[in-house]
Each structure stands twice: as structure tokens, then as C-alpha cells.
Coordinates of C-alpha atoms (C1' of nucleotides) in Angstrom, one line a residue:
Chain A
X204 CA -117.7 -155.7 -79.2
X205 CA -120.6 -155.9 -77.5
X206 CA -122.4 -152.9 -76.5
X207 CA -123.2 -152.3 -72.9
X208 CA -126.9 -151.6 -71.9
X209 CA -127.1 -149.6 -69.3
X210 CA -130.5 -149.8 -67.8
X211 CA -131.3 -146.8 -66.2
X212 CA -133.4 -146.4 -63.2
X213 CA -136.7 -144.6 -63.4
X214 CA -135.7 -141.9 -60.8
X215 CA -132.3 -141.3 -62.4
X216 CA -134.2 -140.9 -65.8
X217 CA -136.8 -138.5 -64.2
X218 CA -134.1 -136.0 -63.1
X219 CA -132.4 -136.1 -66.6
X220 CA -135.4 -135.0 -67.9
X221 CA -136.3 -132.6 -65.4
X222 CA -132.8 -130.7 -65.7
X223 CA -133.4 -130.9 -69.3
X224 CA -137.0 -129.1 -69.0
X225 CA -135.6 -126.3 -66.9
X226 CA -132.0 -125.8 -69.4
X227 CA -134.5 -125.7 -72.4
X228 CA -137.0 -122.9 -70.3
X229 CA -139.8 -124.7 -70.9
X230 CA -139.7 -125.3 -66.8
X231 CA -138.6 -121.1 -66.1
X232 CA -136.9 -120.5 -63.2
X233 CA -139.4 -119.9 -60.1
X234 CA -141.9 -122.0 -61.4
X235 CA -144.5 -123.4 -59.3
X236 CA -144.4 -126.9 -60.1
X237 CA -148.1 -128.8 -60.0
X238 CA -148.7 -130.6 -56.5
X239 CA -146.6 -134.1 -56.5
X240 CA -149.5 -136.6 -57.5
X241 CA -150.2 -134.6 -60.9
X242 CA -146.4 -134.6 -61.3
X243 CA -146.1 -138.4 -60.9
X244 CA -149.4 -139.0 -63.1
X245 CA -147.9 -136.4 -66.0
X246 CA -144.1 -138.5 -66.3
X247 CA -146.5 -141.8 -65.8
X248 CA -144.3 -142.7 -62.4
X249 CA -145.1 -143.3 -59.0
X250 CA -145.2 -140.8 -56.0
X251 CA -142.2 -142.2 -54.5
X252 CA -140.4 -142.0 -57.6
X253 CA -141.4 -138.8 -58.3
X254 CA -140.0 -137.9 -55.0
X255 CA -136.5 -139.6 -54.7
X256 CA -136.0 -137.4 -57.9
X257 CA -137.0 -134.2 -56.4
X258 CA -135.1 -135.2 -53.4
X259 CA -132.0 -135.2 -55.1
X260 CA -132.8 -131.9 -57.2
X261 CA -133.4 -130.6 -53.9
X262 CA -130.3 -130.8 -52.4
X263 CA -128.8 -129.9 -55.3
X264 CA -130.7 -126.4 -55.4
X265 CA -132.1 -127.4 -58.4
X266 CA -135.7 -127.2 -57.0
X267 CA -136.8 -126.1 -53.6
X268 CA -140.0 -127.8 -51.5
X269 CA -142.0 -126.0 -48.6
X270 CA -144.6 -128.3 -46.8
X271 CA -147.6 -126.8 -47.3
X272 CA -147.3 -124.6 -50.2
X273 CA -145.7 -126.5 -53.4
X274 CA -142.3 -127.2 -55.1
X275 CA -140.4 -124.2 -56.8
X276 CA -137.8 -124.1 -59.4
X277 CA -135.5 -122.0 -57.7
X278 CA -133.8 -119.0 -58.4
X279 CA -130.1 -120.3 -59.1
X280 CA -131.7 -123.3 -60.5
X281 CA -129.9 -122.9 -63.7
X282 CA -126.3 -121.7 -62.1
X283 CA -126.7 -125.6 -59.9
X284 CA -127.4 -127.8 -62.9
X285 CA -124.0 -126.5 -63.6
X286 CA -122.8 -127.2 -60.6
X287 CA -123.9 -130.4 -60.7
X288 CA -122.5 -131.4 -63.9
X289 CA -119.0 -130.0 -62.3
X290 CA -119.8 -132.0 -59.3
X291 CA -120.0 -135.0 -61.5
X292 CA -117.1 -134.5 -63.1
X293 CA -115.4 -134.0 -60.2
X294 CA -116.2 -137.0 -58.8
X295 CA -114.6 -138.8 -61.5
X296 CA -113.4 -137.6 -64.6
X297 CA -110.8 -134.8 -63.9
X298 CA -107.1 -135.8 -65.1
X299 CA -104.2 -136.4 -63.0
X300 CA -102.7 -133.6 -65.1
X301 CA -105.9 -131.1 -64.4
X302 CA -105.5 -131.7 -60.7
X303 CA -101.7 -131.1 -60.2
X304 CA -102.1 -128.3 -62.8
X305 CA -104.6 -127.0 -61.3
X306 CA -102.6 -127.3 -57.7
X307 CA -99.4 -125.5 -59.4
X308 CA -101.8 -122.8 -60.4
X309 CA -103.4 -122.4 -56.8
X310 CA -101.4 -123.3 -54.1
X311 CA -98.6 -120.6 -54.5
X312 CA -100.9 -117.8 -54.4
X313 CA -102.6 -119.2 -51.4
X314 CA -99.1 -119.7 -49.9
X315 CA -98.6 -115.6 -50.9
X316 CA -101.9 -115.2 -49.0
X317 CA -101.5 -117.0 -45.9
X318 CA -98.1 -115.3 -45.5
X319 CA -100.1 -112.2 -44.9
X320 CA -102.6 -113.6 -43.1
X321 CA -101.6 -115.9 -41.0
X322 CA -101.3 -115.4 -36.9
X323 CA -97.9 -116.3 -35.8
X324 CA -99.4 -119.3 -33.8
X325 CA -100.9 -120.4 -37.1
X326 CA -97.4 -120.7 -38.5
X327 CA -96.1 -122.7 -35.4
X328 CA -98.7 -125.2 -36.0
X329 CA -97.4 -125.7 -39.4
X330 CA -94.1 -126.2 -37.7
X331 CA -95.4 -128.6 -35.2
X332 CA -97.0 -130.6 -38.1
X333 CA -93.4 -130.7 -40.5
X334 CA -91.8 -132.1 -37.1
X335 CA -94.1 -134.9 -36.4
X336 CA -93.3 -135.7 -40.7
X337 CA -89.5 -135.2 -39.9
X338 CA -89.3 -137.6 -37.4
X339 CA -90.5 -140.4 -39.1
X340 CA -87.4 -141.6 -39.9
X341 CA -88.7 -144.6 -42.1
X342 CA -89.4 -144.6 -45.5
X343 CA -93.0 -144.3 -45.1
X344 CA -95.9 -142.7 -47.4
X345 CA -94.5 -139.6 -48.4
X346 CA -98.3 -138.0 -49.2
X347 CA -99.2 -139.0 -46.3
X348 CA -101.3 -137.7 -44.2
X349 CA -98.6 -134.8 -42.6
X350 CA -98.2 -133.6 -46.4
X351 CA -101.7 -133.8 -47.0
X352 CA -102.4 -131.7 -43.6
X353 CA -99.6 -129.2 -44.3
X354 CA -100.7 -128.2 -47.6
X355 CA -104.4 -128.5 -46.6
X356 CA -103.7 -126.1 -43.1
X357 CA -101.9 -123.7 -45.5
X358 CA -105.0 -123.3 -47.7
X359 CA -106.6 -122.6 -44.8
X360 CA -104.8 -119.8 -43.4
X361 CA -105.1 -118.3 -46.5
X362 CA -108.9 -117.2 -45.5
X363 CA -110.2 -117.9 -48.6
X364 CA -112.9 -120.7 -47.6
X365 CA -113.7 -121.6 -51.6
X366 CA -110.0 -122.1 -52.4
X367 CA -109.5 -124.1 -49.3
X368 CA -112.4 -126.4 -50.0
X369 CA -111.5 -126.9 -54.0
X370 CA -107.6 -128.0 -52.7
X371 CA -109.3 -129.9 -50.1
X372 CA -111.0 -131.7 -52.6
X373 CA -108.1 -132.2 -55.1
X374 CA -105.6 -133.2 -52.4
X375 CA -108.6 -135.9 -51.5
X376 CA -109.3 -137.1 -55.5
X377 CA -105.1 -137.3 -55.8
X378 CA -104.9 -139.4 -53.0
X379 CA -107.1 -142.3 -54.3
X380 CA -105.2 -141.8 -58.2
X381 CA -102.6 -143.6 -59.3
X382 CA -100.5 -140.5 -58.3
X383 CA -101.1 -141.2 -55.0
X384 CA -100.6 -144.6 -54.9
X385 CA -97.1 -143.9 -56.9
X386 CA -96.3 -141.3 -54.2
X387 CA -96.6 -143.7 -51.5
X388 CA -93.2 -145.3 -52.8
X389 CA -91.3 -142.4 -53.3
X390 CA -87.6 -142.7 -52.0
X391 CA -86.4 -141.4 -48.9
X392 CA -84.3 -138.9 -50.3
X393 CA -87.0 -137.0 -52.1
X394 CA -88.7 -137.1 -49.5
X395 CA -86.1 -135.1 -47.3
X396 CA -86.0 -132.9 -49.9
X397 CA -89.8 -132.1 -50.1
X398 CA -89.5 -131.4 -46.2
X399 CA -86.9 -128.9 -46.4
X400 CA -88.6 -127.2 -49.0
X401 CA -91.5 -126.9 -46.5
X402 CA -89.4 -126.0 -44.4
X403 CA -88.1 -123.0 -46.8
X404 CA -91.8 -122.0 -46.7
X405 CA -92.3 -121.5 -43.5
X406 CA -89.3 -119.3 -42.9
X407 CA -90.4 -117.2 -46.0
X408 CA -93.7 -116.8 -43.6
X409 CA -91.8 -116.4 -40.6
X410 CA -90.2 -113.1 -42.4
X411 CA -93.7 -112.3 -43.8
X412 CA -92.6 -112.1 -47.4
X413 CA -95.1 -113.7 -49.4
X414 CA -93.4 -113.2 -53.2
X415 CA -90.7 -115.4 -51.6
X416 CA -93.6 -118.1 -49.8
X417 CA -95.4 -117.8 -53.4
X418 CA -92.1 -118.8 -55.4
X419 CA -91.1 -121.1 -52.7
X420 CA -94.5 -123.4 -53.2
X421 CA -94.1 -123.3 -57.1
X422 CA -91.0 -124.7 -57.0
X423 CA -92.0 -127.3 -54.7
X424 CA -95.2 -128.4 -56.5
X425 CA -93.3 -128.3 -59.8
X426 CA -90.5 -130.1 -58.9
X427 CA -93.0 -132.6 -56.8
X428 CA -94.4 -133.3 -59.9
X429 CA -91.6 -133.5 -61.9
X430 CA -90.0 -136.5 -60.0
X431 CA -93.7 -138.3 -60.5
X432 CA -93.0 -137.5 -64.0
X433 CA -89.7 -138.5 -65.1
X434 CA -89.6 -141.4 -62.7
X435 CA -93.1 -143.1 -63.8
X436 CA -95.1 -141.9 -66.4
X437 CA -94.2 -140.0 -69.2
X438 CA -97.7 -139.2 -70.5
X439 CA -97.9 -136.8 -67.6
X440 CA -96.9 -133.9 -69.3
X441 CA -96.5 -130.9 -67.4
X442 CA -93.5 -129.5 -67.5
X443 CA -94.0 -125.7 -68.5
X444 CA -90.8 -126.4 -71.1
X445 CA -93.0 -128.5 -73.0
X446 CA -95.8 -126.6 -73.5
X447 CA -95.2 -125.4 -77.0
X448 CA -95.3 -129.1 -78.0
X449 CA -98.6 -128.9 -77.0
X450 CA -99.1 -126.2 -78.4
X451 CA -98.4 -128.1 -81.5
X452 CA -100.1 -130.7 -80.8
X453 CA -103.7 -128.7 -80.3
X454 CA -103.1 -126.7 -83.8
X455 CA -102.6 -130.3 -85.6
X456 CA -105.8 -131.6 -84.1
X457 CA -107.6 -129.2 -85.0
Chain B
X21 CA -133.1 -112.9 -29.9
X22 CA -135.5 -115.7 -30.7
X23 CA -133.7 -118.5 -31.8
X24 CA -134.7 -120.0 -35.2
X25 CA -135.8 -124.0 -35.2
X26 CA -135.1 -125.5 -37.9
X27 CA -137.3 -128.7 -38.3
X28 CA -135.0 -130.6 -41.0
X29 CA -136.9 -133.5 -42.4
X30 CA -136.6 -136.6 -42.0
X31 CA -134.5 -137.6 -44.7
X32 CA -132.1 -134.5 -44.6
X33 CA -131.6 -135.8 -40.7
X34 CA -131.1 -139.6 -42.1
X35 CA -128.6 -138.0 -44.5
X36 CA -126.3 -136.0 -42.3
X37 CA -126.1 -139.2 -39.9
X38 CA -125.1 -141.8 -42.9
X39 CA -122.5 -139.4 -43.3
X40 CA -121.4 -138.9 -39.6
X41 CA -121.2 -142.7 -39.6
X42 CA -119.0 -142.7 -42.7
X43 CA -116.7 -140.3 -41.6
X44 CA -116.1 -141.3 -38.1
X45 CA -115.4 -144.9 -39.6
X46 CA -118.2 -146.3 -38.2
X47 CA -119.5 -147.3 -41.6
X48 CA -116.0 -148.6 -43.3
X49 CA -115.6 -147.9 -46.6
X50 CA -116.5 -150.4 -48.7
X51 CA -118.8 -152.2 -46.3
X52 CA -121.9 -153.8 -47.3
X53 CA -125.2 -152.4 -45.9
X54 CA -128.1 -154.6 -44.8
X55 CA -130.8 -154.5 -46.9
X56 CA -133.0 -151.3 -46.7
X57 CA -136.0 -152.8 -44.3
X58 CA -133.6 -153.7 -41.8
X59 CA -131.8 -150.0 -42.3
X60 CA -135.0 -148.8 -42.3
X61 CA -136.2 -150.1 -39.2
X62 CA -132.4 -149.8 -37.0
X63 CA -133.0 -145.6 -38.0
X64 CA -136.8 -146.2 -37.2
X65 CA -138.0 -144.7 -40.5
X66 CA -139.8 -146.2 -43.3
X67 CA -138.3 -147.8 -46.3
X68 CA -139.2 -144.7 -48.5
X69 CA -137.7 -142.6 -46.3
X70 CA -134.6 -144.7 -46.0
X71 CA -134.3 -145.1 -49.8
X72 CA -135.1 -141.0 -51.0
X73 CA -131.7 -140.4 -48.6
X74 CA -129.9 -142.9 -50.4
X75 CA -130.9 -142.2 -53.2
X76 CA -129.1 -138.5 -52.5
X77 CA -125.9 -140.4 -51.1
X78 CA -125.8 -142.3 -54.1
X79 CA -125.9 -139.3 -56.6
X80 CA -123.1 -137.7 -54.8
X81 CA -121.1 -141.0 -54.8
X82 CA -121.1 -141.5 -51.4
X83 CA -123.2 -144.6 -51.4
X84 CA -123.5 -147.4 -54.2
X85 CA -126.2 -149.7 -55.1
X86 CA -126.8 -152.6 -57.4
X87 CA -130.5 -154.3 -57.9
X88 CA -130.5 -158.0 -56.2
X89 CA -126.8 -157.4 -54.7
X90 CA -127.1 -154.5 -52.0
X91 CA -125.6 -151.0 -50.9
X92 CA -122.4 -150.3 -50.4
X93 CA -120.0 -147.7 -48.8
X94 CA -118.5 -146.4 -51.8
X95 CA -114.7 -146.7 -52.0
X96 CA -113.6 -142.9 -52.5
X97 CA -116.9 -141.9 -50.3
X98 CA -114.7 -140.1 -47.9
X99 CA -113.6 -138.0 -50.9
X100 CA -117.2 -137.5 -51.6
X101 CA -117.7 -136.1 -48.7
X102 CA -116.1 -133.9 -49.2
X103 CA -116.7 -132.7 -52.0
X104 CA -120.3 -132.5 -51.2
X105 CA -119.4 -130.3 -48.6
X106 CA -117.7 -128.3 -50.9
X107 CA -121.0 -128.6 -53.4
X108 CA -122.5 -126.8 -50.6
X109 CA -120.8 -124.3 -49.6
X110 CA -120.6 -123.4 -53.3
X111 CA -124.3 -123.1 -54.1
X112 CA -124.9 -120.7 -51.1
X113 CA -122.2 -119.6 -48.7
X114 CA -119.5 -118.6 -50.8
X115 CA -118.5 -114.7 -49.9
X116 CA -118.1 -112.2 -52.9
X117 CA -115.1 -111.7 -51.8
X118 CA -113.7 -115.3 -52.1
X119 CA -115.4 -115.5 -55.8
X120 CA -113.2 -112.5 -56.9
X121 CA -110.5 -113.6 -54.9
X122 CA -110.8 -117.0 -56.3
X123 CA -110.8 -115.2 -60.1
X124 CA -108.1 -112.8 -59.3
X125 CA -105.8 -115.9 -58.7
X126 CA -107.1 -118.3 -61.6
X127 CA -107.7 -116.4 -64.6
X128 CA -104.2 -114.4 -65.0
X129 CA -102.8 -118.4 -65.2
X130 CA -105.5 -119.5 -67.2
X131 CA -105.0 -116.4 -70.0
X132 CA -101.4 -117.8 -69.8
X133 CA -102.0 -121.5 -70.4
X134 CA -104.7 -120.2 -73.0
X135 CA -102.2 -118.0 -74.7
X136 CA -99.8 -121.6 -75.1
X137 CA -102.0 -123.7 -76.0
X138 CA -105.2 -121.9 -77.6
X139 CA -105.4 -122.4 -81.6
X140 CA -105.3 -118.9 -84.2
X141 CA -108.8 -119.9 -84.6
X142 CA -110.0 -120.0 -81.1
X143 CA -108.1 -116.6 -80.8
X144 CA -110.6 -115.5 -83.7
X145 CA -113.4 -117.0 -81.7
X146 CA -112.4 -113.9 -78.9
X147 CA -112.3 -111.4 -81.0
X148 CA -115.5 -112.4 -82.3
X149 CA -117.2 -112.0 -79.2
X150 CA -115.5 -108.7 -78.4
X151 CA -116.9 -107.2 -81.4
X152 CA -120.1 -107.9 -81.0
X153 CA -119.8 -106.8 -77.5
X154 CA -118.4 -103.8 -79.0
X155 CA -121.1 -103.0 -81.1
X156 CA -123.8 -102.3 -78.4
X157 CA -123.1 -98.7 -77.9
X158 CA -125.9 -98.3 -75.6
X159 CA -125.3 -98.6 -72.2
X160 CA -126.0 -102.3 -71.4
X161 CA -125.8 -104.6 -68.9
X162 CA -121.9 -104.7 -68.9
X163 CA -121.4 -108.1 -66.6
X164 CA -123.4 -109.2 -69.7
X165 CA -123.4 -112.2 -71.3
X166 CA -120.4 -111.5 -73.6
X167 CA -118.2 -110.4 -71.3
X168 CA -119.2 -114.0 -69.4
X169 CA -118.8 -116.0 -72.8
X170 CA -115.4 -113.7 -73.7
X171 CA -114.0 -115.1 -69.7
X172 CA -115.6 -118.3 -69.7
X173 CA -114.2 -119.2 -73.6
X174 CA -110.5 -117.9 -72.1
X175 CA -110.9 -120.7 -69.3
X176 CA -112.0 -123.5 -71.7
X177 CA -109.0 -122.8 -74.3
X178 CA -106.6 -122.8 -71.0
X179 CA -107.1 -127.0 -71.5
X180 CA -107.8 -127.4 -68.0
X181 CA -111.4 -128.8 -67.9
X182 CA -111.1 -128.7 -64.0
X183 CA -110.4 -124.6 -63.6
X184 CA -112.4 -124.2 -66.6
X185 CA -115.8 -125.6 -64.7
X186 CA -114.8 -123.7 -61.5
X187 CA -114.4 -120.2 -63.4
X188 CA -117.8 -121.4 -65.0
X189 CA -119.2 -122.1 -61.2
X190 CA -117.6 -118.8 -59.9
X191 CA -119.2 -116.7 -62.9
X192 CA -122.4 -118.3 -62.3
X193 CA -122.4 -117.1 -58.8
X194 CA -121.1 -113.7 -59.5
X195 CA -124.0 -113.5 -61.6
X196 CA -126.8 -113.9 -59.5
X197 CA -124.8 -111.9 -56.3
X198 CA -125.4 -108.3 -55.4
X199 CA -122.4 -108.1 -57.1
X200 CA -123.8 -108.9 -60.4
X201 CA -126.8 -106.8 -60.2
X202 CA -124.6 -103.7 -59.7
X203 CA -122.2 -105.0 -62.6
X204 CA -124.8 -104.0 -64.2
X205 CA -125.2 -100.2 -64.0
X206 CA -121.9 -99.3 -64.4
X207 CA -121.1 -96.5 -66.7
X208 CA -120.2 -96.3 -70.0
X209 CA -116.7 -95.4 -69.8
X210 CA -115.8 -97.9 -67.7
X211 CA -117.4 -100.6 -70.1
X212 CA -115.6 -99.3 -72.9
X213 CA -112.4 -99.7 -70.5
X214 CA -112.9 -103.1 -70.2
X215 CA -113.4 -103.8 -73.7
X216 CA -109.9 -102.1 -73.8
X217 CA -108.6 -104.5 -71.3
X218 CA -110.0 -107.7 -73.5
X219 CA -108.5 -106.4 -76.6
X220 CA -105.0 -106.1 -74.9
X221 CA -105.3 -109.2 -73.9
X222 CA -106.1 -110.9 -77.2
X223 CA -103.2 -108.3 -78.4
X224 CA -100.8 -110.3 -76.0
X225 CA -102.7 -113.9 -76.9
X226 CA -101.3 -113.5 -80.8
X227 CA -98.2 -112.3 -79.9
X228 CA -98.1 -115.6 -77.9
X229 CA -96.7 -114.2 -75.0
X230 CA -98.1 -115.6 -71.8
X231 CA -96.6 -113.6 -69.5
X232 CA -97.8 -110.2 -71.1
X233 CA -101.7 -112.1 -71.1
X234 CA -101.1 -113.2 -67.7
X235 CA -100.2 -109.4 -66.6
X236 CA -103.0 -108.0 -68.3
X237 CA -105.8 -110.2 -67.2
X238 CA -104.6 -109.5 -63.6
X239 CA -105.0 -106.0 -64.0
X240 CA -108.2 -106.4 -65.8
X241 CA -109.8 -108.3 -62.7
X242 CA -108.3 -106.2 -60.1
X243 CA -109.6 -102.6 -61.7
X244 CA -112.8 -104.0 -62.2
X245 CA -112.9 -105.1 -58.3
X246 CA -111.4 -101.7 -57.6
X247 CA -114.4 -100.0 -59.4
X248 CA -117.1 -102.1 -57.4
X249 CA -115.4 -101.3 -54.1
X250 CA -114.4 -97.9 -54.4
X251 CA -117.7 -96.9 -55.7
X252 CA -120.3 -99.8 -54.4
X253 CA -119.5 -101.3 -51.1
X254 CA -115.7 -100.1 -49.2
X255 CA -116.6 -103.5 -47.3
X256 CA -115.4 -105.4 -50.5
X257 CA -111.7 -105.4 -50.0
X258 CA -109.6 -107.1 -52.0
X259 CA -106.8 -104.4 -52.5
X260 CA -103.6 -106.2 -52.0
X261 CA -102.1 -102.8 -50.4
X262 CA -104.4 -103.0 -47.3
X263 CA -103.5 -106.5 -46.6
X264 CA -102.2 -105.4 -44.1
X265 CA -104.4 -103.9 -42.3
X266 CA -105.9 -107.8 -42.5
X267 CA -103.2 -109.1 -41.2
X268 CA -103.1 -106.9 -38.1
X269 CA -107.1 -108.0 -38.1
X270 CA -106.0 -111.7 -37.8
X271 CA -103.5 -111.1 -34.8
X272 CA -105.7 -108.9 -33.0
X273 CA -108.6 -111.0 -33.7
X274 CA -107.0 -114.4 -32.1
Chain C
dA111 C1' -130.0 -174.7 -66.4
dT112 C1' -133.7 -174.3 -63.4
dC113 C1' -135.2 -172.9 -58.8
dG114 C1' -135.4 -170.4 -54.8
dA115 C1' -133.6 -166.9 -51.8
dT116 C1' -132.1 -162.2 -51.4
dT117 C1' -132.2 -157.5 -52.5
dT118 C1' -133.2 -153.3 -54.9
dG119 C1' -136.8 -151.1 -57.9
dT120 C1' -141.5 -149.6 -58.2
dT121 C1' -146.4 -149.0 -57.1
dC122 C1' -150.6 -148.0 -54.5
dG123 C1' -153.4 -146.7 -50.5
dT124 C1' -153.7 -144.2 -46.5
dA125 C1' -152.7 -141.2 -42.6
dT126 C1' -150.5 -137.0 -40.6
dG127 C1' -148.7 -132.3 -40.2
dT128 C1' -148.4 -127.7 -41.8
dA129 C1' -149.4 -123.4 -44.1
dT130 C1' -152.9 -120.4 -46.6
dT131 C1' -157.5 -118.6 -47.0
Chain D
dC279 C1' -162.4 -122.0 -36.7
dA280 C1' -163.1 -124.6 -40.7
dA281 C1' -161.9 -125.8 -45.3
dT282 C1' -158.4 -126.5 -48.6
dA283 C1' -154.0 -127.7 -50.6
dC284 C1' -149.9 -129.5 -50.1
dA285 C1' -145.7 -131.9 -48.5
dT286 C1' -144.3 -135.5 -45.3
dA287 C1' -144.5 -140.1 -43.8
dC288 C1' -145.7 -145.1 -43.3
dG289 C1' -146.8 -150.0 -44.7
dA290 C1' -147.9 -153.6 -47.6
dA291 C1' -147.3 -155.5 -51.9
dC292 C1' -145.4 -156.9 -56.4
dA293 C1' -141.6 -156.7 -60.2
dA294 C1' -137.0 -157.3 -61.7
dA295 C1' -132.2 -158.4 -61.1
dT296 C1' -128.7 -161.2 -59.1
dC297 C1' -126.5 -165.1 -56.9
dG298 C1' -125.8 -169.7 -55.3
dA299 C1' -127.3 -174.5 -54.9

DNA sequence: ATCGATTTGTTCGTATGTATT
DNA sequence: CAATACATACGAACAAATCGA
């Protein structure tokens, strides 16, 4: 094997070590940093450099610059580096199995939410979008983009702007995963199938009971993700029956 | 009312029109940029200037370049987007009520996935921290650190890295909110409730029964809202009896 | 395999705008 | 108003990596 090299750019370095300076306190949390030129001189880079970093830890609220007065740490400095390094991870490393675990766990309770909140014309619209997915007739995508807008317009209604935003974002990084690309070939009958049980949903709404729209929505993302499951990867373990295996499993890796 | 001008930099302006183009397709994703003097000059900005932005758009995976090849619309930038957006509204905008919202729906499912899959040992690791949260009899901070660790360890051994980083993201936040400053001068009794609350729950986590964990750590979150609202700020509700009232909000408000 | 063209990576010098005193 | 300190911005240049002839 040989081992990669990965040659890191100068800016990229600079805002390791700059994150590292601030987790280790030795750069404390409102700080006033030293004017940009001594900064550059002191990590030995240039002003540019020294700026494409602090641009970056700027918009990740990692640091905070006022023209005219100097560069802060900022308050929440330390709470941001996490969110960066979730960020990161978002971008690329969560499992299939996180996302649609982490969907099973959400979307219900949205769907419980939204019941209650929801205007009546906010349910129509849901309606209007399940009729534009019914009458495609062929077997097209089936998370397409209806499905993606029905769940996404359901997170909304919900009124809960972070939830909303985190399914936005795992609908988006499922789209582009091999679950997505698997979904697009789905068979027409389970297809029908996952529209009427939207269609379920929205009549548990319609009747404002939201234990019924809450049960309704886990069945539907667990049975969703059963058919991935049995019909195309058996790694994908989900199902709640299994979970004592691993159970197992974590105890004998220990 | 004078209204506020916001003179946004140039960089920050470059920024939020990369992304416009992106996201009204007219950057395609996976197109190949011209080289950064010829960007540079079509926005009328320096080079520098043209590189600090990508070099944000490129940390948040939105754009992608390679030395002596060129830039590139990344090929899940859309996504990115996205999630950036997210990213923001997470270091800033989030509402309290969202975060406890947010907590109120994940953590009940996450003490039940912990209560599966968690080993003896990391049920030890709990009790651990309980005790020596326990053990400060003076009246501390009680949002403290150990009642972070004891919420933030449950998430991990839930084996969902995904909800386990947003729990971490949403604790953070609490943290530094009004919220967390008045966490802080709570009374003693209802500290020692709490600790009542975690120890029931650890109860339930040996027993391995992850419906009982799931119960409890829903009423755990939802009296300790209760507390803050009833006795803090009666903006701050949550109470699923007055959803209602919310709902009627909703209609009226359309 | 070398050379030259292309493109990003990096540096320096300089000028401008803005806020504090 | 002037002096000071700082971020913001520009332009020219060279270095390093990559690709194709």
C-alpha cells in the first residue's frame, strides 16, 4: 500500500491550528487577537493567508472582525467549533442508517405537531402536492421531488424552524446516497402504496388527531425503509426486531 | 424608525451571489469555473477578494478546487447549501423554544436506542457521573456540566452519531441562551429532583426496557421546561395542553 | 520524458475606509 | 480636527502542481 500524502494547504493548516489554540484556552474566548500583520508574521504566513483563514472562522462564528477596531474570539466560539466539526460530518460522513434512523425518530413527531398546527389551507396544499404525485401514472422516481416536497412541507408546518431545516438537510444528503439512487427504481406498486399512506396522513390531520398522524408517519417511514432493506441491502439494519442483535453485537466488541 | 444599513463586505456580498448563481442553476453543478482573474474581474473584485470567498464556499463544500486543474461546482453543492443555511440558522437564530422542542422530541428515542444498544459498562459510565453530580450538595450551577456530560453521554450510547452531534449542537446553544444562565439559579430541590429523574432512568436502562427509559426521559425534559416557564418566562410555551390555543393562533393568524 | 501552458497557491507592497482617542 | 490603529481592498509577481503535446 502506498500511503497517500495529502498536502495540505497553508490556510487550511492555519485554521486547524487556530481552532486548536482556542479548544486548548490558550486563545480564551473574547480575546483580542493582535492586528492581522503581527498575526501573519507570528504563524510565519502571509496577510492574505492569514485572512482566507479568518474568513472562514468568521463565518463560522468562530472569530468575529470589526473594521477599525480588531478581531475577537467570540463569545460561542467554542459551542461553533462544534458546529463545525458536525457540519463536517454532515457533509459527508453520516450513515445511510443514521439518516433514515434519524428520520424514523423525527418525522412522526413533526407529523403530531403539524397536526396541531397546521391552518386548514396548509393541509390542502399537501393535498394538492399528493395529486400532482398521483397522477403520474408512470413508473417514475418514487423520491422524487413530490415525496421530497410532501415530507419537507410537513416539517414545515410543524413550526419548528430547526427540525424543519435538519429534515431538509437529511432528505437532501439521502437524495444523492445510494438510497436514493435505489429509490428511484422502486416498483410501481410500492409506490401506490407509499401514496395512500400519505394519504392516511392527511385524513388523520383533516380530523386533527395527531397520535393517529404520529403512528401513521412511523409506519410509513419504517415500512419505507423496510422494502429498501429487504429488497437491496441487507447491511442496512434497522429493523426495531433486530435490535437486540445489536445489542449483541456492541457488548462483544467491547 | 431608522432603518439599519448593513454594509456587508465585499466578500460576504461575492459569497451570497456564488450561491444565488448555484441555486438558480445558473452555475450547473459540476461545472468548471474560469480561472480566478477572469472570475475576478467578470464580479469586478480583486483576485484576493475572489479567492477569501472561495475559499469559504470551498470549506462548506459548495465549491471544489484542485492546484493546476481549476474550481469546480461541487456535485452535492445544492445539498450544501443547504446545509449551510442550516449552519446558520443554528449558530444564531434558533428560538429556545425550538431547542427544547427539538430535545423533547429526540432524547426520549435516544434513551430508548441507548437503553438497546448501550453496554453494562457504559451504563456504569452514567451512574458515574450522576454521583459525582450527586455529591455537590451546595447549590451549584444545576445546567452544569454533569448534567450536560450525563445527556450528552445518553446521546452518544444511542449509536446514532448524527442525533448524537445535534443533541451536542442543541446543548451547546442551551448553554449560552438566557435559558442557560437561569438553569443556573434554580433551587435546590428541584436539582435534587432531577437527579431523581436520571437515576430512574438508569433504573429503566438496566432493566433494559426502552420503553420505560423512553417514558422517563420525556417527563424529565418536559418538567424541567415546565419549571423554566412557569417560574421564568410564561412566553416559553411548550405545554402540549395549550397547543391549542396555538393552533387557534395559526388560523387566526393566516 | 521533457517542455510549455494553464491554474491554483502564496507573497509583498500599497492605498483606502472606518472607528477610537 | 488631527493622529492613530485597524480592517478592507487592489495589483503585480513568483512558486508549485497538473496536463497535454
Amino acid at each position: 500500500m502506498i500511503p497517500k500524502i495529502k498536502k495540505l494547504n497553508l490556510s487550511n493548516q492555519l485554521i486547524t491550528i487556530i481552532i486548536e489554540l482556542i479548544e486548548t484556552g490558550q486563545w480564551e474566548v473574547g480575546l483580542k487577537l493582535p492586528n492581522e500583520i503581527e498575526l501573519a508574521s507570528s504563524f510565519n504566513v502571509s496577510r492574505n493567508i492569514m485572512r482566507e483563514s479568518m474568513k472562514v472562522l468568521e463565518k463560522f462564528g468562530i472569530l468575529s472582525s470589526k473594521t477599525g477596531i480588531g478581531t475577537y474570539v467570540s463569545e460561542n466560539a467554542l459551542a461553533n467549533i462544534h458546529n463545525m466539526q458536525f457540519f463536517e460530518q454532515l457533509k459527508s460522513n453520516s450513515t445511510v442508517e443514521d439518516l433514515l434512523e434519524t428520520r424514523l425518530i423525527l418525522e412522526p413527531e413533526l407529523a403530531y405537531y403539524a397536526t396541531l398546527r397546521s391552518t386548514d389551507e396548509e393541509i390542502e396544499e399537501l393535498i394538492s402536492i399528493l395529486e400532482s404525485d398521483a397522477k403520474k401514472h408512470e413508473v417514475t422516481a418514487f423520491f422524487h421531488d413530490d415525496d421530497f416536497d410532501f415530507h419537507f412541507k410537513l416539517a414545515k408546518f410543524s413550526r419548528n424552524l430547526l427540525c424543519e431545516n435538519i429534515i431538509h438537510s437529511i432528505l437532501d444528503q439521502l437524495k444523492s446516497s445510494d438510497y436514493g439512487k435505489i429509490n428511484m427504481y422502486v416498483e410501481q406498486k410500492v409506490k401506490e402504496e407509499s401514496i395512500n399512506e400519505h394519504e392516511y396522513l392527511i385524513d388523520a390531520m383533516r380530523k386533527r388527531d395527531p397520535l393517529l398522524a404520529r403512528e401513521i408517519m412511523h409506519k410509513h417511514i419504517f415500512s419505507r425503509i423496510s422494502v429498501i432493506n429487504s429488497s437491496y441491502n441487507t447491511n442496512m439494519i434497522l429493523s426495531k426486531n433486530i435490535e437486540k442483535n445489536r445489542l449483541k453485537k456492541a457488548k462483544t466488541n467491547k
